[in-house]
Structure formats: structure tokens, C-alpha cells
């Protein structure tokens, strides 16, 4: 088989139609959305109907030779449990889809639906993470994966450490690469020292360094710093598709790592796919050949 690449942080939705903190979020056309009462280019303009579907993503994945992807959720997109259940059933070898749940009953419905985990936008929570402990305990018992994005300060670090300690069999992936451009970066990454069941994924790192732009040299340095702290075996690549590809192509969201001279070939393999395959349990991934561009 050729190169193994797995995306540990992506998003799918049929339509954005929700409210967050009293502000509107609604899919429009030509890739635009009302986001917090402001019209923005949410996704690339070729997504003309506002539907960020698995089929469009699979086309991007096949072109970029990305074998599998983890699909997480965020409250800004609305609850997509029903759609992601359908995606998981139709494409079980390509996607690892996370549900959204805030109570034990909701978490049980995620289990019953066959979704692989639960994604928590913890950075949007006001209550302590420990208030979700019954949910985390159920996830641990049922083998669900926890995808957790934390606030960009220190207030949730100790809370998350307690969750990890109380649920030693709960697989946890800390998202947005620990908010690498903020003061909490090191503290978030060091959560991975809690055990082999805790990982750090880089979804959104090109967004964090969007002003710097490709090939994101500071992002590369932050990834190497994190590896110095917790080891390459604890780190995974994620794209934050599709929002990040309004600025860059999907392939560019990882090939700045692939082309970097700062990482060895072994480090690149671990970061871009091997760690995620082990952590999420991907099997039967397709072999995706390189397709030459017409302009080459």
C-alpha cells in the first residue's frame, strides 16, 4: 500500500441552521453562511447549495490520497447526529463519525446509532467539564472516543486532567492542536502525558496560522515542540475541513508537513496516519493512486 494519511479532525453537515449565544448561523448559497449574524464565506464557493456532504469530502480525500477521516461536531453547525449516522452506515471504512451529546440519555442514543464517539466543543461551555462526568463514564464503558476542544486559556486544563484520571480507559483526542498560538498550548499538549489513551490532533492549525500562510513554518515548529514534550506517538494530523479550505486546498492542509525538512520520514508517517490508524481503529482503507494534474 502507498502512503497512509488519515484526517483526525473534519466536519460535515447537510445544512447549518442554528443559534449560538443568541446569534444566527444559517447556510446560504455559494459557500456562504450567516455566522454570528454576519455573512461570511464559510466553505469554498463551489459548494453552491450549502450542503457540506460526505460525497464532496470523499472526492477531496481521494484526490489528496487521504484514506480515512474523523468527523467531529461543533455547536456552530447544529446537531448533525442524524446525518452522520447515515454517513457512518454508508461509508464505514472511510469515516469515523462523532455524535453530539450533553446528557447520558443523549450519549446512549449516540451508542445506539452506531457512531464512534462524541465530540465536545468544550471551549463553548460555561459549566465545569466535570458536570459531564456521567457522560464520560458511559463513553468509557461503551468504548466511545472523546474528541475535546478546550478553551484557549488555562481554566479547563485541571478539569480535563481530572476527567482523564477518572476515566483511564476513555480514549481522548484534544483538538485544535491545543490552541498552539495561545498561552495554554503547552498545558493542553501535556495532557497527553496522562497516558497512551490521550492524543493531540492538529485540526485547525492552518487556521491558527492563517496570517502566516503556506507553508506555515511556525505551525511546523509548534508541532515539533509538542513532539519534544510528549513524543511523536501522541500527535495526529487534522485538517478542520471544510472551513480551512476557503484559503488553501485540502491537500495543502497536510503537504506542508510532508514537504517539511524539519521532520524525519518516520515522524511524518506517525503524524500523518499511523498514529490515527492505531487510535481510531481504521481498517480496510483504500489504496489511493496519485492522479496527475492536467496542468503538470
CSV table of C-alpha atoms in Angstrom, one decimal, residues 96-288:
chain,number,residue,atom,x,y,z
A,96,UNK,CA,-15.1,7.6,12.0
A,97,UNK,CA,-18.1,9.9,12.9
A,98,UNK,CA,-18.6,11.5,16.2
A,99,UNK,CA,-22.0,12.3,17.7
A,100,UNK,CA,-23.0,15.3,19.8
A,101,UNK,CA,-24.4,14.7,23.3
A,102,UNK,CA,-24.7,16.5,26.6
A,103,UNK,CA,-26.6,14.0,28.8
A,104,UNK,CA,-26.4,10.3,29.5
A,105,UNK,CA,-29.6,9.7,27.5
A,106,UNK,CA,-28.3,11.5,24.5
A,107,UNK,CA,-25.0,9.6,24.8
A,108,UNK,CA,-26.8,6.3,24.8
A,109,UNK,CA,-28.6,7.4,21.6
A,110,UNK,CA,-25.2,8.0,20.1
A,111,UNK,CA,-24.2,4.5,21.0
A,112,UNK,CA,-27.4,3.0,19.6
A,113,UNK,CA,-26.9,4.9,16.4
A,114,UNK,CA,-23.5,3.3,15.8
A,115,UNK,CA,-21.5,6.5,15.9
A,116,UNK,CA,-17.9,6.0,17.1
A,117,UNK,CA,-17.6,8.7,19.7
A,118,UNK,CA,-18.8,12.1,21.0
A,119,UNK,CA,-17.3,15.5,20.1
A,120,UNK,CA,-17.3,18.2,22.8
A,121,UNK,CA,-16.8,21.9,21.9
A,122,UNK,CA,-15.6,22.4,25.5
A,123,UNK,CA,-14.4,25.9,24.7
A,124,UNK,CA,-18.0,26.9,24.4
A,125,UNK,CA,-19.0,25.5,27.8
A,126,UNK,CA,-19.5,27.7,30.9
A,127,UNK,CA,-20.0,24.8,33.4
A,128,UNK,CA,-17.0,22.8,34.5
A,129,UNK,CA,-16.2,19.7,32.4
A,130,UNK,CA,-16.8,17.5,35.4
A,131,UNK,CA,-20.5,18.2,35.1
A,132,UNK,CA,-20.3,15.8,32.1
A,133,UNK,CA,-18.6,13.0,34.1
A,134,UNK,CA,-21.6,10.6,33.9
A,135,UNK,CA,-21.4,11.0,30.1
A,136,UNK,CA,-17.7,10.4,30.1
A,137,UNK,CA,-18.2,7.3,32.3
A,138,UNK,CA,-20.8,5.9,29.9
A,139,UNK,CA,-18.4,6.6,26.9
A,140,UNK,CA,-15.6,4.7,28.7
A,141,UNK,CA,-17.9,1.7,29.4
A,142,UNK,CA,-19.1,1.6,25.8
A,143,UNK,CA,-15.8,2.2,24.1
A,144,UNK,CA,-16.7,5.6,22.6
A,145,UNK,CA,-13.9,8.1,21.7
A,146,UNK,CA,-13.9,11.6,23.2
A,147,UNK,CA,-13.0,14.4,20.9
A,148,UNK,CA,-12.4,17.5,23.0
A,149,UNK,CA,-11.6,21.1,22.1
A,150,UNK,CA,-10.6,23.2,25.1
A,151,UNK,CA,-10.7,26.9,25.8
A,152,UNK,CA,-7.7,29.0,24.8
A,153,UNK,CA,-6.7,29.7,28.4
A,154,UNK,CA,-5.8,27.6,31.5
A,155,UNK,CA,-9.3,27.3,33.1
A,156,UNK,CA,-10.1,23.9,31.7
A,157,UNK,CA,-6.7,22.2,32.0
A,158,UNK,CA,-7.2,20.9,35.5
A,159,UNK,CA,-10.8,19.9,34.7
A,160,UNK,CA,-9.7,17.9,31.7
A,161,UNK,CA,-6.9,16.2,33.7
A,162,UNK,CA,-9.5,15.1,36.3
A,163,UNK,CA,-11.7,13.6,33.6
A,164,UNK,CA,-8.7,11.7,32.1
A,165,UNK,CA,-7.7,10.4,35.6
A,166,UNK,CA,-11.3,9.4,36.5
A,167,UNK,CA,-11.8,7.6,33.1
A,168,UNK,CA,-8.5,5.8,32.5
A,169,UNK,CA,-9.9,3.7,29.6
A,170,UNK,CA,-11.5,6.6,27.8
A,171,UNK,CA,-9.7,7.4,24.6
A,172,UNK,CA,-9.4,11.2,24.4
A,173,UNK,CA,-8.2,13.4,21.4
A,174,UNK,CA,-7.5,17.0,22.3
A,175,UNK,CA,-8.4,19.1,19.3
A,176,UNK,CA,-7.2,22.3,17.6
A,177,UNK,CA,-3.6,21.2,18.5
A,178,UNK,CA,-4.0,22.6,22.0
A,179,UNK,CA,-4.6,26.1,20.6
A,180,UNK,CA,-1.0,26.3,19.5
A,181,UNK,CA,-0.9,30.1,19.2
A,182,UNK,CA,-2.1,30.8,22.7
A,183,UNK,CA,-0.6,30.7,26.2
A,184,UNK,CA,-2.4,27.4,27.1
A,185,UNK,CA,-0.7,25.5,24.3
A,186,UNK,CA,1.9,23.7,26.5
A,187,UNK,CA,-0.6,22.9,29.2
A,188,UNK,CA,-3.0,21.4,26.7
A,189,UNK,CA,-0.4,19.3,25.0
A,190,UNK,CA,1.0,18.0,28.3
A,191,UNK,CA,-2.4,16.4,28.9
A,192,UNK,CA,-1.1,13.6,26.6
A,193,UNK,CA,1.4,12.6,29.3
A,194,UNK,CA,-1.6,11.3,31.2
A,195,UNK,CA,-1.4,8.0,29.3
A,196,UNK,CA,-1.4,6.3,25.9
A,197,UNK,CA,-5.2,6.9,25.7
A,198,UNK,CA,-4.7,10.6,25.2
A,199,UNK,CA,-3.7,12.2,21.9
A,200,UNK,CA,-3.3,15.7,20.4
A,201,UNK,CA,-4.7,16.3,16.9
A,202,UNK,CA,-3.9,19.3,14.7
A,203,UNK,CA,-7.3,20.2,13.3
A,204,UNK,CA,-7.3,23.9,12.6
A,205,UNK,CA,-3.6,24.6,12.9
A,206,UNK,CA,-3.6,26.2,9.4
A,207,UNK,CA,-6.4,28.4,10.7
A,208,UNK,CA,-4.4,29.4,13.7
A,209,UNK,CA,-1.6,30.5,11.5
A,210,UNK,CA,-3.7,31.7,8.5
A,211,UNK,CA,-2.0,35.1,8.6
A,212,UNK,CA,1.4,33.4,8.1
A,213,UNK,CA,0.0,31.2,5.3
A,214,UNK,CA,1.5,28.3,3.5
A,215,UNK,CA,4.0,26.6,4.2
A,216,UNK,CA,3.2,27.6,7.8
A,217,UNK,CA,6.7,27.5,9.2
A,218,UNK,CA,5.6,28.4,12.7
A,219,UNK,CA,3.0,25.7,12.7
A,220,UNK,CA,5.7,23.2,11.8
A,221,UNK,CA,7.8,24.5,14.8
A,222,UNK,CA,4.9,24.1,17.1
A,223,UNK,CA,4.3,20.5,16.0
A,224,UNK,CA,8.0,19.7,16.7
A,225,UNK,CA,7.8,21.4,20.1
A,226,UNK,CA,4.8,19.3,21.0
A,227,UNK,CA,6.7,16.2,19.9
A,228,UNK,CA,9.6,17.2,22.2
A,229,UNK,CA,7.1,17.4,25.1
A,230,UNK,CA,5.0,14.2,24.6
A,231,UNK,CA,6.6,12.2,21.7
A,232,UNK,CA,5.5,11.8,18.1
A,233,UNK,CA,3.3,8.8,19.1
A,234,UNK,CA,0.9,11.2,20.7
A,235,UNK,CA,0.3,13.5,17.8
A,236,UNK,CA,-2.1,13.3,14.8
A,237,UNK,CA,-2.8,15.4,11.7
A,238,UNK,CA,-6.2,17.0,11.3
A,239,UNK,CA,-7.4,19.5,8.6
A,240,UNK,CA,-10.6,21.1,10.1
A,241,UNK,CA,-12.1,20.6,6.6
A,242,UNK,CA,-14.0,22.3,5.1
A,243,UNK,CA,-13.7,25.8,6.6
A,244,UNK,CA,-9.9,25.8,6.3
A,245,UNK,CA,-10.0,25.2,2.5
A,246,UNK,CA,-11.5,28.5,1.8
A,247,UNK,CA,-7.9,29.7,2.0
A,248,UNK,CA,-5.9,26.7,0.9
A,249,UNK,CA,-6.6,23.4,-0.9
A,250,UNK,CA,-7.3,20.3,1.1
A,251,UNK,CA,-4.0,18.7,0.0
A,252,UNK,CA,-2.1,21.8,1.2
A,253,UNK,CA,-3.5,21.3,4.7
A,254,UNK,CA,-1.1,18.4,5.1
A,255,UNK,CA,1.6,18.6,2.4
A,256,UNK,CA,3.3,21.5,4.2
A,257,UNK,CA,4.2,18.7,6.7
A,258,UNK,CA,5.0,16.2,4.0
A,259,UNK,CA,7.4,18.6,2.3
A,260,UNK,CA,9.0,19.9,5.5
A,261,UNK,CA,12.7,19.3,6.2
A,262,UNK,CA,12.1,19.6,10.0
A,263,UNK,CA,10.6,16.1,10.3
A,264,UNK,CA,12.0,12.7,9.5
A,265,UNK,CA,10.2,10.2,7.3
A,266,UNK,CA,9.3,8.2,10.3
A,267,UNK,CA,7.9,11.2,12.2
A,268,UNK,CA,5.8,12.2,9.1
A,269,UNK,CA,4.3,8.7,8.9
A,270,UNK,CA,3.3,8.7,12.5
A,271,UNK,CA,1.9,12.2,12.4
A,272,UNK,CA,0.0,11.9,9.1
A,273,UNK,CA,-1.6,8.5,9.5
A,274,UNK,CA,-0.1,5.7,11.6
A,275,UNK,CA,-1.0,7.2,15.0
A,276,UNK,CA,-4.6,7.9,13.9
A,277,UNK,CA,-5.0,4.4,12.4
A,278,UNK,CA,-4.0,2.9,15.8
A,279,UNK,CA,-6.0,5.3,17.9
A,280,UNK,CA,-9.3,5.3,15.9
A,281,UNK,CA,-9.0,1.7,14.6
A,282,UNK,CA,-9.3,2.4,10.9
A,283,UNK,CA,-9.3,-0.8,8.8
A,284,UNK,CA,-9.8,-1.6,5.1
A,285,UNK,CA,-8.6,1.8,3.9
A,286,UNK,CA,-8.4,2.1,0.2
A,287,UNK,CA,-5.2,2.4,-1.8
A,288,UNK,CA,-5.5,5.7,-3.5
